[in-house]
Short mmCIF file of C-alpha atoms (C1' of nucleotides) in Angstrom, two decimals:
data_model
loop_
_atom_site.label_atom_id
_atom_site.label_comp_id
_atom_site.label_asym_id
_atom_site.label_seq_id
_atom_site.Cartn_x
_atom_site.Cartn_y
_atom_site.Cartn_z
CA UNK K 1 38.83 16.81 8.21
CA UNK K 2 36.26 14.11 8.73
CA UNK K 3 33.67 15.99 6.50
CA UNK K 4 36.21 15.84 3.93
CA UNK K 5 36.99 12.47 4.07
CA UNK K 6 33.50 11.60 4.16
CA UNK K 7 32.35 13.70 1.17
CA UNK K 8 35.26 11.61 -0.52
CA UNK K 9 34.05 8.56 -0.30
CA UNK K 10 30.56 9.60 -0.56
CA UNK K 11 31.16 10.32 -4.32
CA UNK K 12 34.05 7.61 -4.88
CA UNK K 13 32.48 4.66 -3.41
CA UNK K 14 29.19 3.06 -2.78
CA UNK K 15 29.38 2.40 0.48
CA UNK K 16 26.95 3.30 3.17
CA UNK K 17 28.43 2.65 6.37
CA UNK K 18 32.17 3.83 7.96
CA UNK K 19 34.20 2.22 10.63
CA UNK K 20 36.19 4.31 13.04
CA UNK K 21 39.33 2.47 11.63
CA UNK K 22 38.52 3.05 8.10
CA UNK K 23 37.56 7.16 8.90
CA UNK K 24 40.91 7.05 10.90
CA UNK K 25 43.36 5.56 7.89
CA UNK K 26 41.44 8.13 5.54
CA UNK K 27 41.75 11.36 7.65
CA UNK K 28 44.99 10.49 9.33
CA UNK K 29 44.58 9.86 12.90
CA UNK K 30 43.99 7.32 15.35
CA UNK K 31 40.65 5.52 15.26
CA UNK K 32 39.99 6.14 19.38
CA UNK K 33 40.23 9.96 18.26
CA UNK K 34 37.69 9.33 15.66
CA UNK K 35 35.19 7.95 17.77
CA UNK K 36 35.40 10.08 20.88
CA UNK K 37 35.18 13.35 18.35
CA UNK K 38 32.16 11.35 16.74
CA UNK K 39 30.94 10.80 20.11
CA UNK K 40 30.37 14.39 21.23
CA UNK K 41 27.98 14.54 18.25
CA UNK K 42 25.71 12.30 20.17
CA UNK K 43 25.73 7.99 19.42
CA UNK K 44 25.57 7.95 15.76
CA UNK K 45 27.28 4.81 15.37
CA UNK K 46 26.16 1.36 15.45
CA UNK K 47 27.90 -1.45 17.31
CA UNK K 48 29.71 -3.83 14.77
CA UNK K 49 28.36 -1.85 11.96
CA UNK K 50 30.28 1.15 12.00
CA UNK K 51 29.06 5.11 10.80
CA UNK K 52 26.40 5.80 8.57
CA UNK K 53 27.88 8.11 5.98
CA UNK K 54 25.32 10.23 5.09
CA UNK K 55 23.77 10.88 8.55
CA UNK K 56 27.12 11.14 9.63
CA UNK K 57 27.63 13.73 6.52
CA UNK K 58 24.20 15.50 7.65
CA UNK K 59 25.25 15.74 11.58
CA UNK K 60 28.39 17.04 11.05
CA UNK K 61 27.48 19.78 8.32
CA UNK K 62 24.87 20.94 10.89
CA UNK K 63 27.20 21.05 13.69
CA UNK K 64 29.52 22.88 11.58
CA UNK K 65 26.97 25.54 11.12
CA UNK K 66 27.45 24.51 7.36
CA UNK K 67 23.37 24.42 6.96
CA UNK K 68 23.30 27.75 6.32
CA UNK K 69 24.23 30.26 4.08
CA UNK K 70 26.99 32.51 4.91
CA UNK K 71 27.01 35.83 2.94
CA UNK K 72 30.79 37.04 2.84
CA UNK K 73 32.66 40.13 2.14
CA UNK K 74 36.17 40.23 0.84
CA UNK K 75 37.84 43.34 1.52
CA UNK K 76 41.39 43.53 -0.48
CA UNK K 77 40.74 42.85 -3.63
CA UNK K 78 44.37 42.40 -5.32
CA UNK K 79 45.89 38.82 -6.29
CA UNK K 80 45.14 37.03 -3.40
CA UNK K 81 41.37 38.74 -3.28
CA UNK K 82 40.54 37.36 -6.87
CA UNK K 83 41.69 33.73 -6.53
CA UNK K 84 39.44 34.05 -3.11
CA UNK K 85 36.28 35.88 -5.24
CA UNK K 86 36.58 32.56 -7.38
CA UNK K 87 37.97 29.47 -5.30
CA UNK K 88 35.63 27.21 -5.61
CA UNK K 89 36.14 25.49 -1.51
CA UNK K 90 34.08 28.26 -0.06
CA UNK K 91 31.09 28.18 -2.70
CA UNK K 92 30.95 24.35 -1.84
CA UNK K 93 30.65 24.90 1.89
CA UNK K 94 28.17 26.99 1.92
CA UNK K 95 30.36 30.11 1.92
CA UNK K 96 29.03 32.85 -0.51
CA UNK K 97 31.13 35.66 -1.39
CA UNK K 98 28.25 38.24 -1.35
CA UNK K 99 30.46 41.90 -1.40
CA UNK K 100 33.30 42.96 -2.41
CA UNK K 101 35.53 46.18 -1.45
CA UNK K 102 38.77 47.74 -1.37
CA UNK K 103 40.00 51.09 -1.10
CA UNK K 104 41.92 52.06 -4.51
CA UNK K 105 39.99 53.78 -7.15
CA UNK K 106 41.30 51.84 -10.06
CA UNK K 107 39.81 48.39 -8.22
CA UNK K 108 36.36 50.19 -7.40
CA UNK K 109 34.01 49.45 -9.95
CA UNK K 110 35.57 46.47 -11.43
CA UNK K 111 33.83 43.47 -12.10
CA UNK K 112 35.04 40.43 -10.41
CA UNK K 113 33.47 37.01 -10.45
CA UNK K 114 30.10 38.28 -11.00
CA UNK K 115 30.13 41.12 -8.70
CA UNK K 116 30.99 45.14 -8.61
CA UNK K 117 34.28 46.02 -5.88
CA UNK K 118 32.38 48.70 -3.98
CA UNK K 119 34.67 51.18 -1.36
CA UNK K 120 35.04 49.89 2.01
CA UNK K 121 33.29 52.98 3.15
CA UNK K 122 30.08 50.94 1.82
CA UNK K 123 30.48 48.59 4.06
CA UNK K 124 28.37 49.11 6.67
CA UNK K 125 25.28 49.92 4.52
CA UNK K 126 26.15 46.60 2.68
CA UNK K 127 26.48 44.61 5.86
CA UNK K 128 22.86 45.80 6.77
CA UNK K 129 21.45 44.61 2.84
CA UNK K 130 23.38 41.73 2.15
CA UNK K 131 23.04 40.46 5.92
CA UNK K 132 26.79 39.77 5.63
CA UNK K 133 27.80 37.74 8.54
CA UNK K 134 31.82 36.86 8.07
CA UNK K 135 34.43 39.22 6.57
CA UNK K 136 37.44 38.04 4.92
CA UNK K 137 40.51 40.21 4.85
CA UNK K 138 43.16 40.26 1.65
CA UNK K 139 44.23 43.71 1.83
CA UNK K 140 48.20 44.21 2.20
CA UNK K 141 49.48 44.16 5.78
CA UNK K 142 49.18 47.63 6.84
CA UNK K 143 45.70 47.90 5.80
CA UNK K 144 44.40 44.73 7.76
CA UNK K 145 43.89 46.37 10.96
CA UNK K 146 42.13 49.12 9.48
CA UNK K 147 39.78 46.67 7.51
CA UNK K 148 39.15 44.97 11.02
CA UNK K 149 37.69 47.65 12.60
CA UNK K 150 35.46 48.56 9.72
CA UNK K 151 34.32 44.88 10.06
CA UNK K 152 33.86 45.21 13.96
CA UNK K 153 31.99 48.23 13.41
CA UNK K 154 29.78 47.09 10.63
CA UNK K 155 28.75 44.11 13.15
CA UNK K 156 30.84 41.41 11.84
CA UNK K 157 31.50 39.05 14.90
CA UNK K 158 33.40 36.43 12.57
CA UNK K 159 36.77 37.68 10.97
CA UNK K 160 39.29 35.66 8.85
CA UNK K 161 42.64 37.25 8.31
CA UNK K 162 44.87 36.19 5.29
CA UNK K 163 47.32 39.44 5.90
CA UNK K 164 50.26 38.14 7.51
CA UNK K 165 50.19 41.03 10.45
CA UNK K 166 48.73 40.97 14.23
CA UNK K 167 45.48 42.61 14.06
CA UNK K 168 43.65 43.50 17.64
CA UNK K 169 39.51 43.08 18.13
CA UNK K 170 37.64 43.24 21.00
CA UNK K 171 37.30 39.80 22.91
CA UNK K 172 33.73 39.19 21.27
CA UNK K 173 34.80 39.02 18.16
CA UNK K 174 35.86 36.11 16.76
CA UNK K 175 38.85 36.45 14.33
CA UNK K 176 41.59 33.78 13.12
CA UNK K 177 44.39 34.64 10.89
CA UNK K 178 45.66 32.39 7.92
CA UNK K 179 49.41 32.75 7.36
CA UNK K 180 50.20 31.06 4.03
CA UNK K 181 53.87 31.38 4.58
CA UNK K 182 54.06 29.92 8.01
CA UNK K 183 53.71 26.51 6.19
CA UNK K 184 55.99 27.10 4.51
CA UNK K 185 58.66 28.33 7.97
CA UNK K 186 57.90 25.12 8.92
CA UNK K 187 58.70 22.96 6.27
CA UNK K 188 62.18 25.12 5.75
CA UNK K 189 62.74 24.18 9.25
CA UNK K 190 62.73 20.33 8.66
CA UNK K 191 64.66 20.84 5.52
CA UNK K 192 67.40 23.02 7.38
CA UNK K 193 67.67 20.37 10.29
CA UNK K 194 67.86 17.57 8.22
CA UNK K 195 69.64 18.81 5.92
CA UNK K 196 72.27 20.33 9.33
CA UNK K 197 72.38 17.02 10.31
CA UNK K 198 73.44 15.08 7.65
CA UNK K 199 76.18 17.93 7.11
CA UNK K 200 76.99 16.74 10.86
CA UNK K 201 77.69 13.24 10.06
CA UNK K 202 79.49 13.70 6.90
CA UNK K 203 81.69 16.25 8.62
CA UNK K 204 81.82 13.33 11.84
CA UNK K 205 82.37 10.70 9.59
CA UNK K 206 85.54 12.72 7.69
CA UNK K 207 86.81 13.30 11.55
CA UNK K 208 86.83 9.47 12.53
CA UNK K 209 88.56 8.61 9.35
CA UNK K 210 91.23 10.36 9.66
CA UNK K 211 91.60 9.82 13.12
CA UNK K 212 90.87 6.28 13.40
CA UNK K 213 93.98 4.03 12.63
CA UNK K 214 93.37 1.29 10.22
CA UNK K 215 92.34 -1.96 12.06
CA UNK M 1 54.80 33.71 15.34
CA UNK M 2 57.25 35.46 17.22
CA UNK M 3 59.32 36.36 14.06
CA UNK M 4 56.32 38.14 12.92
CA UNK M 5 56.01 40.12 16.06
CA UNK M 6 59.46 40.71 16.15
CA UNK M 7 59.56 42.15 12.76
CA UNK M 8 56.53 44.22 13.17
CA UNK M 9 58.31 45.44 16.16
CA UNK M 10 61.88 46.63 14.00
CA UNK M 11 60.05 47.92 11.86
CA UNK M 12 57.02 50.43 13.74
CA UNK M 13 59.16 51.16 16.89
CA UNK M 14 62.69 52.02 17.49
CA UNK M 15 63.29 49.33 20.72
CA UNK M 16 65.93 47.63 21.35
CA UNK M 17 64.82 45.07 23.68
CA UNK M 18 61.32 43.13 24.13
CA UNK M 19 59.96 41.72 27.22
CA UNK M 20 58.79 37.98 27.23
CA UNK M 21 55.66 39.92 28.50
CA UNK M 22 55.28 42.08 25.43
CA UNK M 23 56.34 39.60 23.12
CA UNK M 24 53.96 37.02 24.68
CA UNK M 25 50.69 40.03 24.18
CA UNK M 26 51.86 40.77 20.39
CA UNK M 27 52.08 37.14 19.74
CA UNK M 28 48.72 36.37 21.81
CA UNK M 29 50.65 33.28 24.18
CA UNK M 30 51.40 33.10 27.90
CA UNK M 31 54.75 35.09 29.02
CA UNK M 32 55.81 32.07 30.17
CA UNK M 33 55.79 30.36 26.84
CA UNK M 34 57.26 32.55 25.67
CA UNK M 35 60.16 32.08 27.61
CA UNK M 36 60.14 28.59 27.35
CA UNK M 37 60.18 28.56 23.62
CA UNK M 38 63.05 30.78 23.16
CA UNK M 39 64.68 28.90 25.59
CA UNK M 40 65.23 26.58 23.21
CA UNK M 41 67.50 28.42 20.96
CA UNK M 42 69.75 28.99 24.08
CA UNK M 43 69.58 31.89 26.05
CA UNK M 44 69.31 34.50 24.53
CA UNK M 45 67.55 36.72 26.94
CA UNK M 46 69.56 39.33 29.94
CA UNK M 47 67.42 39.07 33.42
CA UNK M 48 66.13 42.71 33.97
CA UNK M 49 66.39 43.64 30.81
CA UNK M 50 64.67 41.33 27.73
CA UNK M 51 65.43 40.16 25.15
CA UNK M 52 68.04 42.11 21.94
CA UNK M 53 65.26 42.26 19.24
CA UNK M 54 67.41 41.73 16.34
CA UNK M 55 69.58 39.08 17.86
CA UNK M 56 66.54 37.49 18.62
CA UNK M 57 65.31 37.71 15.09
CA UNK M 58 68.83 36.83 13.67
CA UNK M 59 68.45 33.42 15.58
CA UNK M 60 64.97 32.68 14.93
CA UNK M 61 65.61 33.14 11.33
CA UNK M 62 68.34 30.97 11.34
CA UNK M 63 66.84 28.41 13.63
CA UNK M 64 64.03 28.22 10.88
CA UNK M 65 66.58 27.83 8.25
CA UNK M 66 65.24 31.40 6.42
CA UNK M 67 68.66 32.64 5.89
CA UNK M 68 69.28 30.16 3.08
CA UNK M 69 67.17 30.39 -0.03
CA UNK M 70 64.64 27.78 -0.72
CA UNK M 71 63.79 27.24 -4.54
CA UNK M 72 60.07 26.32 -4.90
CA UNK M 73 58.34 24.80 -8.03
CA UNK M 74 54.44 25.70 -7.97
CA UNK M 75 52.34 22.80 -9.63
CA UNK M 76 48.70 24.25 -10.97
CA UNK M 77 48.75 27.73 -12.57
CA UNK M 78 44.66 28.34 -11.98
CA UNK M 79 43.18 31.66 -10.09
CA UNK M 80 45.06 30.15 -7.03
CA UNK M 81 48.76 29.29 -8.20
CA UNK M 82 48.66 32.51 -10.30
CA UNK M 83 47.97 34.57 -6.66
CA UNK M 84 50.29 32.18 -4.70
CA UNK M 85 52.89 32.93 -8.01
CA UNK M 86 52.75 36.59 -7.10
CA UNK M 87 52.59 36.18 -3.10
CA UNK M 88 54.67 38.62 -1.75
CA UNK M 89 54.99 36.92 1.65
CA UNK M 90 56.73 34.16 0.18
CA UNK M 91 59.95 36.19 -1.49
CA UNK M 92 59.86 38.23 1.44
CA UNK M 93 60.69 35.02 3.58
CA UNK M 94 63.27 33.66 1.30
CA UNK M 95 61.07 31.19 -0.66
CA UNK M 96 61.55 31.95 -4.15
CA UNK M 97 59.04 30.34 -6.60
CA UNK M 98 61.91 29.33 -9.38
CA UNK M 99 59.25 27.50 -11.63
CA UNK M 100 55.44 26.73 -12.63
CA UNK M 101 54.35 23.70 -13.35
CA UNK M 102 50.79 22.88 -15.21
CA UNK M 103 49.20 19.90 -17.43
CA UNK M 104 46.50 22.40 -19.78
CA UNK M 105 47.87 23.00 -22.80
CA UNK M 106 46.07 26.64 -22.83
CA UNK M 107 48.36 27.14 -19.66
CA UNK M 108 51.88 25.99 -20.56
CA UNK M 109 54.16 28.68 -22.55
CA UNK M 110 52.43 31.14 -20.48
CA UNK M 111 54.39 33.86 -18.80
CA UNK M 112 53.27 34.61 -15.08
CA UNK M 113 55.28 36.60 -12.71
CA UNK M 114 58.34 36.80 -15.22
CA UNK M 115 58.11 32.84 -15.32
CA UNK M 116 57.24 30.59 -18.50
CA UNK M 117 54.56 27.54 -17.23
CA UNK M 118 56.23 24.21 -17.95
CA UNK M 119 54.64 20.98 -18.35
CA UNK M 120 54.41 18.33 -15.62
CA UNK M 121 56.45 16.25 -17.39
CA UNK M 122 59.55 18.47 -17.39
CA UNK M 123 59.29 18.83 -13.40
CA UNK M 124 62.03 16.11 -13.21
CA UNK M 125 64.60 18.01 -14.92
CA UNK M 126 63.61 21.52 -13.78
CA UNK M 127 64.07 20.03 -9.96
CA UNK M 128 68.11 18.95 -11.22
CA UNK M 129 68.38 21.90 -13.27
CA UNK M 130 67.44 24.66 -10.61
CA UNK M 131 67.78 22.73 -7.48
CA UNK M 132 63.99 23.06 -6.45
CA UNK M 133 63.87 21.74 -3.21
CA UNK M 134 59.81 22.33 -2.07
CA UNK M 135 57.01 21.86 -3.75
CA UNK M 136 53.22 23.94 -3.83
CA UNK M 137 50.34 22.08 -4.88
CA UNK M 138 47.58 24.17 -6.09
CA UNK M 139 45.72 21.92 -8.38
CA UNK M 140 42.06 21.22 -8.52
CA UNK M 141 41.94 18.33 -5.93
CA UNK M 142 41.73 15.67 -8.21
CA UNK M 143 44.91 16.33 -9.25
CA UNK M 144 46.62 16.55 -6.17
CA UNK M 145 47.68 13.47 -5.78
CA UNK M 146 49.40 12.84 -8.85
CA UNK M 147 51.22 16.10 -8.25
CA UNK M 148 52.48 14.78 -5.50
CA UNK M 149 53.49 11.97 -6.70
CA UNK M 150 55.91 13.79 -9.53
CA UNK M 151 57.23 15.41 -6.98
CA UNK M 152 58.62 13.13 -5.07
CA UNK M 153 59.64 10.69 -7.85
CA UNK M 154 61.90 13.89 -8.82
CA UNK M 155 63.22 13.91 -5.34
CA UNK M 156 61.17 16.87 -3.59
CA UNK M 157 61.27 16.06 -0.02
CA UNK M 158 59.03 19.41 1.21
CA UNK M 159 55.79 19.37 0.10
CA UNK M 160 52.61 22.17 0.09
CA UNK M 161 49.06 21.27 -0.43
CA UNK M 162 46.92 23.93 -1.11
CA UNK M 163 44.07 21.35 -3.00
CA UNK M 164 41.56 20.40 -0.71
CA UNK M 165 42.16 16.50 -0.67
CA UNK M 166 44.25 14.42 1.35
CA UNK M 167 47.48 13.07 0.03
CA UNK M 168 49.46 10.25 0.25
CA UNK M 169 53.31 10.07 0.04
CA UNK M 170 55.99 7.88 1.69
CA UNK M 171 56.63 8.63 5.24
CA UNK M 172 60.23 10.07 4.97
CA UNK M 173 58.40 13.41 2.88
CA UNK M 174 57.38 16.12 4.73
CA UNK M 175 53.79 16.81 3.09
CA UNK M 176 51.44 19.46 5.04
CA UNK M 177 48.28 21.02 4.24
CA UNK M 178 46.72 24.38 3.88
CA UNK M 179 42.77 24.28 3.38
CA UNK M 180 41.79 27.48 2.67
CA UNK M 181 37.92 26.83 3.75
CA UNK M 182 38.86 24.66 7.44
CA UNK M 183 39.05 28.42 8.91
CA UNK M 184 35.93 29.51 7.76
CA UNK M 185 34.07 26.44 9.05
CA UNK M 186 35.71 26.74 12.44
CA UNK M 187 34.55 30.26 12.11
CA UNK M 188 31.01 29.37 11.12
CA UNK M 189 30.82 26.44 13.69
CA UNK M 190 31.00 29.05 16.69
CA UNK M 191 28.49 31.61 14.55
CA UNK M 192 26.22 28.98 14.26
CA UNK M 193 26.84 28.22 18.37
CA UNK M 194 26.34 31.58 19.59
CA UNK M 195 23.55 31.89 17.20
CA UNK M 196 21.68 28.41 18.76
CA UNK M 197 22.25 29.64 22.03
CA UNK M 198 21.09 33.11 21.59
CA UNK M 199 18.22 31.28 20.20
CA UNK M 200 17.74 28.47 23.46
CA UNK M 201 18.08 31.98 25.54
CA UNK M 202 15.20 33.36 23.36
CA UNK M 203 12.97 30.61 23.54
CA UNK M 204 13.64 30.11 27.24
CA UNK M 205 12.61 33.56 27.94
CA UNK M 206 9.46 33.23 25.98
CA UNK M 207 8.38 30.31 28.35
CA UNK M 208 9.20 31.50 31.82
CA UNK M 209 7.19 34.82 30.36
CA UNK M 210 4.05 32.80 29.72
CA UNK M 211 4.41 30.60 32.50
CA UNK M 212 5.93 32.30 35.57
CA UNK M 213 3.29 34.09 37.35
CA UNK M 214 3.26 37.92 38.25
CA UNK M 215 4.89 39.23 41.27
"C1'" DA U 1 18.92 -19.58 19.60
"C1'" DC U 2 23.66 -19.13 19.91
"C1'" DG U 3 28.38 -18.23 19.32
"C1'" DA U 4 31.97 -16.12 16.45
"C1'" DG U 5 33.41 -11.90 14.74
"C1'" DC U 6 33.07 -6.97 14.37
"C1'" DT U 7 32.72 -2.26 15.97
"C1'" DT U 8 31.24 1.35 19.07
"C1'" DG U 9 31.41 4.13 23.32
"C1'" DT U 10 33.88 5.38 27.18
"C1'" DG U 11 36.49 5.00 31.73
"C1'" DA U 12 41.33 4.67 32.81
"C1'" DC U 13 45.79 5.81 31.63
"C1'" DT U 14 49.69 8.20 29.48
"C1'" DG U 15 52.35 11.77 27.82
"C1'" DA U 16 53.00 16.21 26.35
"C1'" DA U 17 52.07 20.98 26.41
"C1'" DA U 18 50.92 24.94 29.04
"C1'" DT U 19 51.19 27.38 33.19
"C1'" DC U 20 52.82 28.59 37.73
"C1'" DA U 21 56.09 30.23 40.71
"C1'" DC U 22 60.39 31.52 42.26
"C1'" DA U 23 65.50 31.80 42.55
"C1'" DA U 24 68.99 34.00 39.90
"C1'" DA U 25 70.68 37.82 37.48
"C1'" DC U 26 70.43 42.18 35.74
"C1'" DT U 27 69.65 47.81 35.98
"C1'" DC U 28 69.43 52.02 38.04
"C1'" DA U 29 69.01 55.52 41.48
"C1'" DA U 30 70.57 57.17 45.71
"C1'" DT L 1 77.43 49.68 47.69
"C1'" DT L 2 72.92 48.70 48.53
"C1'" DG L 3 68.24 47.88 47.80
"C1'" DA L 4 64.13 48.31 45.02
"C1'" DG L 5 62.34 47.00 40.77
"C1'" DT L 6 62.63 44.15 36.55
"C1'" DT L 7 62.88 40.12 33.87
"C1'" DT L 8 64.85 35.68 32.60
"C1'" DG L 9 65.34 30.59 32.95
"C1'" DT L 10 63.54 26.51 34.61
"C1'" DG L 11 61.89 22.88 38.09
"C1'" DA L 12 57.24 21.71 39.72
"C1'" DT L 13 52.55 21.47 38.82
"C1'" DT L 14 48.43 21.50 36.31
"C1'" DT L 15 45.75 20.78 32.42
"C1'" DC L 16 44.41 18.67 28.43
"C1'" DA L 17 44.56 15.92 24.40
"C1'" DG L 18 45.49 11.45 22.74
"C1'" DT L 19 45.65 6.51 23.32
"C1'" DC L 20 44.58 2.09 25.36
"C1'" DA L 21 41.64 -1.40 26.51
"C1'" DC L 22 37.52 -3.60 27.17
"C1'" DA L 23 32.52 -4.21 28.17
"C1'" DA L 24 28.39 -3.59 25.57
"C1'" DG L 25 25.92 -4.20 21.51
"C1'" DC L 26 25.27 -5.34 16.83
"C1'" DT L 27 25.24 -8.90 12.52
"C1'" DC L 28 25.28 -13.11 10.42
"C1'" DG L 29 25.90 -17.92 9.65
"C1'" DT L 30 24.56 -22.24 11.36
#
DNA sequence: ACGAGCTTGTGACTGAAATCACAAACTCAA
DNA sequence: TTGAGTTTGTGATTTCAGTCACAAGCTCGT
């Protein structure tokens, strides 16, 4: 979140140090948080001067691991695969989308952003080539698992899961799941409770009106 | 979380009751949290027995208001709003993308998903006409903003943010975030951890080697 | 050189979330 | 009916993240 807000005002503005209280406003928290997350980077800061943005930038990116180049693969190539293949977020952090595969013929062999869908059954070989070092899944739920373990076995240690299902790994591999609906649960939640409660105090406020007698 | 497990569960196996035990492995939490978080919703659970699977669903779907049906409007018809468009995970869950929303004139008139892309403008009516009551921001992140803003003005209290930029809105809209690339840097910050201190173990090796002398 | 005005870094504190641990409540077999 | 074996629900406890508060350290004007 930081890097974010500091690659914002990195382009927008000219300015070439950050407070803690300025960082904080911009990335939403409290400024205490801000500096005792800054300070596990080491003392970067400067005593009534405040952050300087692009070491601060540079620290963080390296911290992040963001340094390097991190060849991809995308297995699942449908809808959700393509707008991956092309969104532009990864390519700017250093994530490169380096293979692609899925499992259905009429994908394989199709030319997507610059690169051929190959059959997951490639993947090992291309894992060992490409020196592919995260795998991203797309695939429909009932193929994620599946697609995990061909990851796992192919020596990918870093997983990201965009099927909404449970997938299992072993404990040394490292695999977090993206669940674009759950967002969503959550805001229906608020909605339904606010919306419950206000149906509460109309029905309340009918009640006491018709009960109350007129002062 | 648990809705997800649970509905994994109806579907693959023919139980009839779940454990806080077995719900707490599927859903990767403590047993006890479990507990505690249903708990909430009253008690639903028999001692010696579990928990009724589809009561338990019933609830938590209606807890999270999912048994109503929650028309969406999608702002930003690029590689991502065209994927979110077609989402499956979002009908399946009651959210129902009722209209597309887009500024590029190459865009608008388009048909995707069975829906015509309006312009911006027309969000206003389109919210009164069809009762949109969430919004999905998938705009380039300049954009985002402004989105937001339409949104709002046109009485959208439930808010989306797919763009990669943070957004500002008054306090009594519920505005959350999705960035698509925050995973992959988490997962890249421990790569590039495990990597360092497979390195530090490397190097350290090297020296006691060349410096410890022979038994 | 010095004091006013900032801002960091961090020990102390607070509050909330997670976990533990166990009584209470259930099933089932004998 | 009883007792062994489960499993829930929840008070007590632990852990951890977040916040407060302030000394230490910096700048800049005078």
């Amino acid at each position: 979140m930081y890097l974010r807000s500091l690659l914002d005002m990195a382009e927008t503005r000219g300015a070439i140090t950050v407070s803690s209280d300025e960082l904080a406003r911009l990335a939403g928290v409290n400024a205490a948080k801000v500096r005792k997350d800054l300070s596990y980077l080491g003392s970067y800061g400067t005593r009534g001067v405040g952050y300087d943005i692009e070491y601060l930038l540079y620290q963080i990116t390296r911290e992040l691991g963001l340094t390097q180049d991190w060849p991809t693969a995308l297995i699942g190539i449908g809808n959700l695969g393509r707008a991956l293949a092309s969104y532009k977020g990864f390519s700017e952090r250093g994530f490169r989308i380096a293979a692609l595969f899925d499992v259905d013929d009429d994908v394989i062999g199709q030319q997507v952003g610059g690169l051929t869908v190959r059959h997951l059954d490639e993947l090992k070989e291309s894992v060992n080539e490409d020196g592919l070092s995260i795998g991203i899944i797309a695939t429909p739920p009932s193929a994620a698992q599946e697609a995990a373990e061909k990851l796992v076995d192919a020596g990918v240690k870093s997983i990201l899961n965009f099927a909404p299902s449970v997938v299992n790994v072993s404990p040394d591999v490292n695999i977090r799941k993206v669940d674009l609906s759950i967002e969503l649960q959550i805001l229906s939640f608020y909605e339904q409770r606010t919306q419950a409660i206000a149906a509460a105090r109309e029905a309340n406020r009918r009640l006491e009106i018709k009960h109350r007698p007129p002062r």
